[in-house]
PDB file of C-alpha atoms in Angstrom:
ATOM      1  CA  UNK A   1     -18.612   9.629 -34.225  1.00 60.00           C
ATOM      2  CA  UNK A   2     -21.648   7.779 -35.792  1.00 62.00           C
ATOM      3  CA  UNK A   3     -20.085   4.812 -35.077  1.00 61.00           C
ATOM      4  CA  UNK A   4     -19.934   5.852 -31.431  1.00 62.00           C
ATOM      5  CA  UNK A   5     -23.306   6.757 -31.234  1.00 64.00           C
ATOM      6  CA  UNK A   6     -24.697   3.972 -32.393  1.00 62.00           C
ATOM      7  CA  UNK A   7     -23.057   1.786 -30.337  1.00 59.00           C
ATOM      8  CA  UNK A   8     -23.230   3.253 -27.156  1.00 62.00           C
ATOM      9  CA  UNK A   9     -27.404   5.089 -27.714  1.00 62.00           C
ATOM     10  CA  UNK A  10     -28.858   2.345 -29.435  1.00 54.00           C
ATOM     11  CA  UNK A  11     -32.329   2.613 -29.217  1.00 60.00           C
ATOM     12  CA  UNK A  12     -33.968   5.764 -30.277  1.00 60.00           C
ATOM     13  CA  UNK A  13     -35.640   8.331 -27.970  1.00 61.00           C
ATOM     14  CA  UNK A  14     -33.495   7.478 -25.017  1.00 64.00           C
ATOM     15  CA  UNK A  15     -32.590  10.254 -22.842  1.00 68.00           C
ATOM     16  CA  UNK A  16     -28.963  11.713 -22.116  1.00 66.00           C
ATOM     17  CA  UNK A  17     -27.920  10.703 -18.664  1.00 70.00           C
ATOM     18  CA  UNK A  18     -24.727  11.306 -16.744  1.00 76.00           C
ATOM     19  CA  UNK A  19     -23.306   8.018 -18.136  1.00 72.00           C
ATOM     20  CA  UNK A  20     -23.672   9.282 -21.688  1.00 69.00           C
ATOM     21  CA  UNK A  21     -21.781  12.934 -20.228  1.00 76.00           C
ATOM     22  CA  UNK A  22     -19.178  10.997 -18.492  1.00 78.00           C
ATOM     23  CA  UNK A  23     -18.300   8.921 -21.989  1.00 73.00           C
ATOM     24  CA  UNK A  24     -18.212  11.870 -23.686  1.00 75.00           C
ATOM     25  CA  UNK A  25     -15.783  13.643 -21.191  1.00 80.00           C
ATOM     26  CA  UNK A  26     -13.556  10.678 -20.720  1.00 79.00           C
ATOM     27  CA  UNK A  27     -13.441  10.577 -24.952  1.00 76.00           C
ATOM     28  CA  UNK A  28     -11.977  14.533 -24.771  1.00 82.00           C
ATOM     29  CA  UNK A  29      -9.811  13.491 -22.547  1.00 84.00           C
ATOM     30  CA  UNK A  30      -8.415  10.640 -23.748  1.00 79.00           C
ATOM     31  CA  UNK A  31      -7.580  12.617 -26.939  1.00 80.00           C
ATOM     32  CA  UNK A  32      -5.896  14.846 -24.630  1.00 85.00           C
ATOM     33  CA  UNK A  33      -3.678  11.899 -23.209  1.00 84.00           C
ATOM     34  CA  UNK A  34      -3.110  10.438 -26.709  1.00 82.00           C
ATOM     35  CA  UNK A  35      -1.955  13.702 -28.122  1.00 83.00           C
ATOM     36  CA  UNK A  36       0.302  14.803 -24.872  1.00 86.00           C
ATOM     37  CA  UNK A  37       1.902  11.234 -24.544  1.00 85.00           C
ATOM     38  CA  UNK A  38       2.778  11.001 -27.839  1.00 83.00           C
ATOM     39  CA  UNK A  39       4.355  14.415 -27.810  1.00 85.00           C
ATOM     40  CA  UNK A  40       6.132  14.037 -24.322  1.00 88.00           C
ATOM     41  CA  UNK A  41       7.084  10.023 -25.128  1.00 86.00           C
ATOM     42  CA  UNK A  42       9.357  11.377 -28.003  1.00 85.00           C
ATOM     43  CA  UNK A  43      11.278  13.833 -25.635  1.00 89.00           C
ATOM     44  CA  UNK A  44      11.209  12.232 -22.541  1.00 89.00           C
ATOM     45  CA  UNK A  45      12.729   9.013 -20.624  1.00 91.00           C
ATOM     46  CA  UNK A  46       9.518   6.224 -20.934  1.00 88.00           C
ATOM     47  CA  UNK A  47      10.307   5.259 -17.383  1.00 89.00           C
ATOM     48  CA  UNK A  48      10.005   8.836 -15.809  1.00 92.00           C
ATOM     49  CA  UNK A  49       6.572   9.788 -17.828  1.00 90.00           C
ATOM     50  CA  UNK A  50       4.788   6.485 -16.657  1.00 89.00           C
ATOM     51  CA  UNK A  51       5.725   7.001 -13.368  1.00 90.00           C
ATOM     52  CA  UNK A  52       4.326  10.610 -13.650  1.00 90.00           C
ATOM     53  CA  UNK A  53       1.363   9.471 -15.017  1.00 87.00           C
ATOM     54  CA  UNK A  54       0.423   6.574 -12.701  1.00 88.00           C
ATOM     55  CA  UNK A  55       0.801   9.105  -9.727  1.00 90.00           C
ATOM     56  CA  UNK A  56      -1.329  11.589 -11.258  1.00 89.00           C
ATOM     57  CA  UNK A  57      -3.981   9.291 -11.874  1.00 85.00           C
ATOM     58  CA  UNK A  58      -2.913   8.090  -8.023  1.00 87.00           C
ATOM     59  CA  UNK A  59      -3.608  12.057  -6.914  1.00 91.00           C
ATOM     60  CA  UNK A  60      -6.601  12.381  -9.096  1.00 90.00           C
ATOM     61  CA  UNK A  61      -8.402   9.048  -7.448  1.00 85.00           C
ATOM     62  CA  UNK A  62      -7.663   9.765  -4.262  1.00 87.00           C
ATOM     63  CA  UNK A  63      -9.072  13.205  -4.664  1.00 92.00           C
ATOM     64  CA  UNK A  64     -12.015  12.131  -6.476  1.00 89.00           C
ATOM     65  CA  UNK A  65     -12.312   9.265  -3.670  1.00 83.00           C
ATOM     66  CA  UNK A  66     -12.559  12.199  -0.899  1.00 89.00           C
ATOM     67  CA  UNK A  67     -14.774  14.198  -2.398  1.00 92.00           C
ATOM     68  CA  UNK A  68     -17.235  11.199  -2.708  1.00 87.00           C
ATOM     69  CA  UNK A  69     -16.777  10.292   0.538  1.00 85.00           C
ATOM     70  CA  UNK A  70     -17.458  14.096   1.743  1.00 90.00           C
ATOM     71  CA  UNK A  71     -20.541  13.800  -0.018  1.00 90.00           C
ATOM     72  CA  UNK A  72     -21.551  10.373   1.464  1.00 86.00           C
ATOM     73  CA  UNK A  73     -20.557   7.866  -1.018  1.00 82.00           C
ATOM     74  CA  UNK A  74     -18.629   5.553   0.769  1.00 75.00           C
ATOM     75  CA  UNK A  75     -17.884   1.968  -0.093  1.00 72.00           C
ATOM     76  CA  UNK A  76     -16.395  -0.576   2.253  1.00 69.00           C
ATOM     77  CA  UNK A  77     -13.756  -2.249   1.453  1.00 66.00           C
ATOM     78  CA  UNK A  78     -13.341  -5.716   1.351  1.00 63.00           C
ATOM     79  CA  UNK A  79     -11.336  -7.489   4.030  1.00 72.00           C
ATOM     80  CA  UNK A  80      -7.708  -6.419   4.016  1.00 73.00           C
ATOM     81  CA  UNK A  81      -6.353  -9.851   4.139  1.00 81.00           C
ATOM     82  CA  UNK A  82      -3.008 -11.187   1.894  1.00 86.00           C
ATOM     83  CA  UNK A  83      -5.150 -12.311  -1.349  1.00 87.00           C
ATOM     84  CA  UNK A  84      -6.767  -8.793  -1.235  1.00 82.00           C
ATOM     85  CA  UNK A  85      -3.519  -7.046  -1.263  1.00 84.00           C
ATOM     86  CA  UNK A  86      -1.763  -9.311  -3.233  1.00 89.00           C
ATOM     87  CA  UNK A  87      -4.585  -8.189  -5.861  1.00 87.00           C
ATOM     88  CA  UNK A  88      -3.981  -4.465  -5.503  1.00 84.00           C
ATOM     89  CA  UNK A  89      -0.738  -5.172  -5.910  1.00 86.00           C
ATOM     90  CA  UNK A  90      -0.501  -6.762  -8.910  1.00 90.00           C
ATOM     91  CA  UNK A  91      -3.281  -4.314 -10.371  1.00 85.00           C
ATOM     92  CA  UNK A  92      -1.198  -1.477  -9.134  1.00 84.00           C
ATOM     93  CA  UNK A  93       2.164  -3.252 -11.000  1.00 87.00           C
ATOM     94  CA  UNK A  94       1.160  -4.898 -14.152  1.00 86.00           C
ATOM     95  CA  UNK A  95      -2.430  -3.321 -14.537  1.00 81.00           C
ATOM     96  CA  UNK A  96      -1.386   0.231 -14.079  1.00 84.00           C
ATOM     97  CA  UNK A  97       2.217   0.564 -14.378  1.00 87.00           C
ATOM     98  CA  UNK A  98       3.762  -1.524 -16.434  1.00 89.00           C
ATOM     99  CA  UNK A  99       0.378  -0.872 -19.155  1.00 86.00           C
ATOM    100  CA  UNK A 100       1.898   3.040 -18.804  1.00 86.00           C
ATOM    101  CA  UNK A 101       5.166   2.114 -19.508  1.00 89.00           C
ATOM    102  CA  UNK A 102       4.372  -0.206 -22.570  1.00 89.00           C
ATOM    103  CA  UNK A 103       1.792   2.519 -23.631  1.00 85.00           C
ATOM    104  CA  UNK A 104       4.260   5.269 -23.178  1.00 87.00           C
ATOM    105  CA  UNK A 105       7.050   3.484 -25.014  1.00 89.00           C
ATOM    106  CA  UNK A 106       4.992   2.648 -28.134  1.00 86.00           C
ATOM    107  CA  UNK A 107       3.008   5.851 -28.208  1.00 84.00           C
ATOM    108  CA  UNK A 108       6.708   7.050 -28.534  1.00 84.00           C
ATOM    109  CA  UNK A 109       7.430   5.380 -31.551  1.00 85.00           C
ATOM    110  CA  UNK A 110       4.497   6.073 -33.660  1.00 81.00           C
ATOM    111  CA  UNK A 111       2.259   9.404 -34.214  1.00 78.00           C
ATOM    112  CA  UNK A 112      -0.392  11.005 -31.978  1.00 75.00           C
ATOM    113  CA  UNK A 113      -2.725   9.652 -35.404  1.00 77.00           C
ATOM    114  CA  UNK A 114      -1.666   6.085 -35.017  1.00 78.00           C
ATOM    115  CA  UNK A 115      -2.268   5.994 -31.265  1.00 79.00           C
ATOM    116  CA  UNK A 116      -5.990   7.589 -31.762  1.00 77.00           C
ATOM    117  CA  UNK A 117      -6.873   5.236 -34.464  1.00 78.00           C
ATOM    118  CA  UNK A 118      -5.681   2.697 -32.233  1.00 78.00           C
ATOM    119  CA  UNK A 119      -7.517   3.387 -29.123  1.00 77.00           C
ATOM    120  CA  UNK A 120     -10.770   4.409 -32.013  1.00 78.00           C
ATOM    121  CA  UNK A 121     -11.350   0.363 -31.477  1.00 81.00           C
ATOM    122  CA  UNK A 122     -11.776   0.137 -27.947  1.00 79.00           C
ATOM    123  CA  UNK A 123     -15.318   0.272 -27.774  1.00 79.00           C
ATOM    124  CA  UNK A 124     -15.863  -2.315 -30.462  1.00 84.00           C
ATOM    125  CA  UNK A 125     -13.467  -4.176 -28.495  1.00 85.00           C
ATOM    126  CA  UNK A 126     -15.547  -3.704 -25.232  1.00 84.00           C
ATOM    127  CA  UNK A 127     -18.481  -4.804 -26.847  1.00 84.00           C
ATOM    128  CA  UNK A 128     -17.302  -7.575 -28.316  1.00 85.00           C
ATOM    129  CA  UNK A 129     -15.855  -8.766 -24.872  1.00 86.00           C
ATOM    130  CA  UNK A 130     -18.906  -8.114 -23.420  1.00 85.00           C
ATOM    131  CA  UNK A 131     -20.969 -10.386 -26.036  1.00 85.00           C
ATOM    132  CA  UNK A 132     -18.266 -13.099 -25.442  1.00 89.00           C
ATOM    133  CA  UNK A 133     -17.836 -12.827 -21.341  1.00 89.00           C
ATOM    134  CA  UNK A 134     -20.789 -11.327 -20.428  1.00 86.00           C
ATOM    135  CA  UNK A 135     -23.076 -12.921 -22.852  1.00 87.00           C
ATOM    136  CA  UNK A 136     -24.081  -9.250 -23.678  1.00 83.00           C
ATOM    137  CA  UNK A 137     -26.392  -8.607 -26.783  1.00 81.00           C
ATOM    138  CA  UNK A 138     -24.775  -6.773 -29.425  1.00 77.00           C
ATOM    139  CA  UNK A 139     -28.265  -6.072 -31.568  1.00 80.00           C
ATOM    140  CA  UNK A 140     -28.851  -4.778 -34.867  1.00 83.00           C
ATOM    141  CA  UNK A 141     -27.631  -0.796 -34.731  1.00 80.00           C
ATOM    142  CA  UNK A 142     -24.631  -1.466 -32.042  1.00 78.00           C
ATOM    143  CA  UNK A 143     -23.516  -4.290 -34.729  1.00 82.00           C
ATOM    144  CA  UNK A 144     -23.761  -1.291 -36.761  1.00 84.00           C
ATOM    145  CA  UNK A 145     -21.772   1.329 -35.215  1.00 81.00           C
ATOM    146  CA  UNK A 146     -19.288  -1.110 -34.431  1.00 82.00           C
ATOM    147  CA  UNK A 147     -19.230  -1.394 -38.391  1.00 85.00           C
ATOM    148  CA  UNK A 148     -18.986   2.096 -38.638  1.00 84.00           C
ATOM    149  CA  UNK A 149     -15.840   2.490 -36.094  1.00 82.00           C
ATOM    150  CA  UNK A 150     -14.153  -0.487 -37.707  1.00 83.00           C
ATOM    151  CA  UNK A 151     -14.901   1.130 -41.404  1.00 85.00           C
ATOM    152  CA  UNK A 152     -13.856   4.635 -39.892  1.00 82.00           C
ATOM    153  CA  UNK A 153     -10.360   3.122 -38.227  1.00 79.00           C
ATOM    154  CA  UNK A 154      -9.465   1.401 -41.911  1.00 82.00           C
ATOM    155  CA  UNK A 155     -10.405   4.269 -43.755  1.00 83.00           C
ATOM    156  CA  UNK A 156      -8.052   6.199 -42.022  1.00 76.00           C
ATOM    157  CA  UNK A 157      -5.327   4.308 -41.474  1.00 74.00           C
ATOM    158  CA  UNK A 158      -5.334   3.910 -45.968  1.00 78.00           C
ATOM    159  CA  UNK A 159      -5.693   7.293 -45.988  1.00 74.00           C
ATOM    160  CA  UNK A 160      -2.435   7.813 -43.901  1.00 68.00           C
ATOM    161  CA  UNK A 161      -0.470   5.097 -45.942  1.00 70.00           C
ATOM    162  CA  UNK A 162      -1.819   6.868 -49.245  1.00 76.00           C
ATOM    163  CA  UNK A 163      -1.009   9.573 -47.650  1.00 70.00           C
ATOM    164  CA  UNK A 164       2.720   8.406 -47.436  1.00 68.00           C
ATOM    165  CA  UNK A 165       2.994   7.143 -51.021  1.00 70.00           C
ATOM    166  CA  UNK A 166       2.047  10.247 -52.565  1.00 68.00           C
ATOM    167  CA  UNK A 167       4.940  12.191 -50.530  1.00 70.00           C
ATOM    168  CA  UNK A 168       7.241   9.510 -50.775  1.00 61.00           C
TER     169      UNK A 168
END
């Protein structure tokens, strides 16, 4: 959690703001996906759960996407010509469903621990893309937290193969 904080507050004295709240939130529930996926993946056909969960995040946006618009936040699409939709398709396809399925299936084979050690590295891995696409800063303490979630994931994942020595 350090790790996290460091990375994402950097410098000191900065105030909370929604951002910070709706990192937080998305963290809880992404352990709450990690944990439910890998429990359903074991019991349940791969191709069935994906499906079920790219059309609950389909529900979910399109609610979220009227309630913004009821409150005035409206964006304009662009224009609705064949490379546009040809885009949303593909992101729909390989972007959304086919990442479920391949999520789903793995998350399957290996333990709820695994997965959140696994997905522990996905803000390093953000920032890192960000430094290398973006040309993003990384600076002193966000080099450090990103040390930190690194140290934290290897720490963890000896502990679990210690862990599996001394009961094998």
């Amino acid at each position: 959690m350090s790790g996290f904080i460091l990375l994402s507050f950097p410098r000191g004295g900065e105030p909370l703001n929604w951002g910070d709240v709706l990192i937080l939130c998305a963290a809880m529930a992404w352990a709450l996906h990690i944990a439910a996926t890998s429990a359903f993946a074991r019991v349940s056909d791969t191709r069935t759960l994906a499906a079920v969960q790219v059309m609950t995040v389909a529900v979910m946006a399109v609610t979220v996407h009227l309630i913004l618009k009821s409150l005035g936040f409206e964006h304009q699409p662009n224009t609705l010509d064949s490379k546009f939709l040809l885009q949303i398709g593909y992101m729909a396809i390989m972007v959304t469903f086919v990442a479920a399925l391949i999520q789903t299936w793995a998350q399957g084979r290996v333990s709820s621990t695994h997965a959140a050690i696994f997905y522990a590295l996905e803000p390093v891995t953000a920032a890192v893309f960000a430094y290398m696409v973006l040309g993003e800063q990384l600076g002193f303490l966000r080099g450090i937290g990103a040390a930190m979630i690194v140290a934290g994931v290897m720490v963890s994942r000896l502990r679990l193969a210690t862990r599996k020595k001394l009961i094998a």
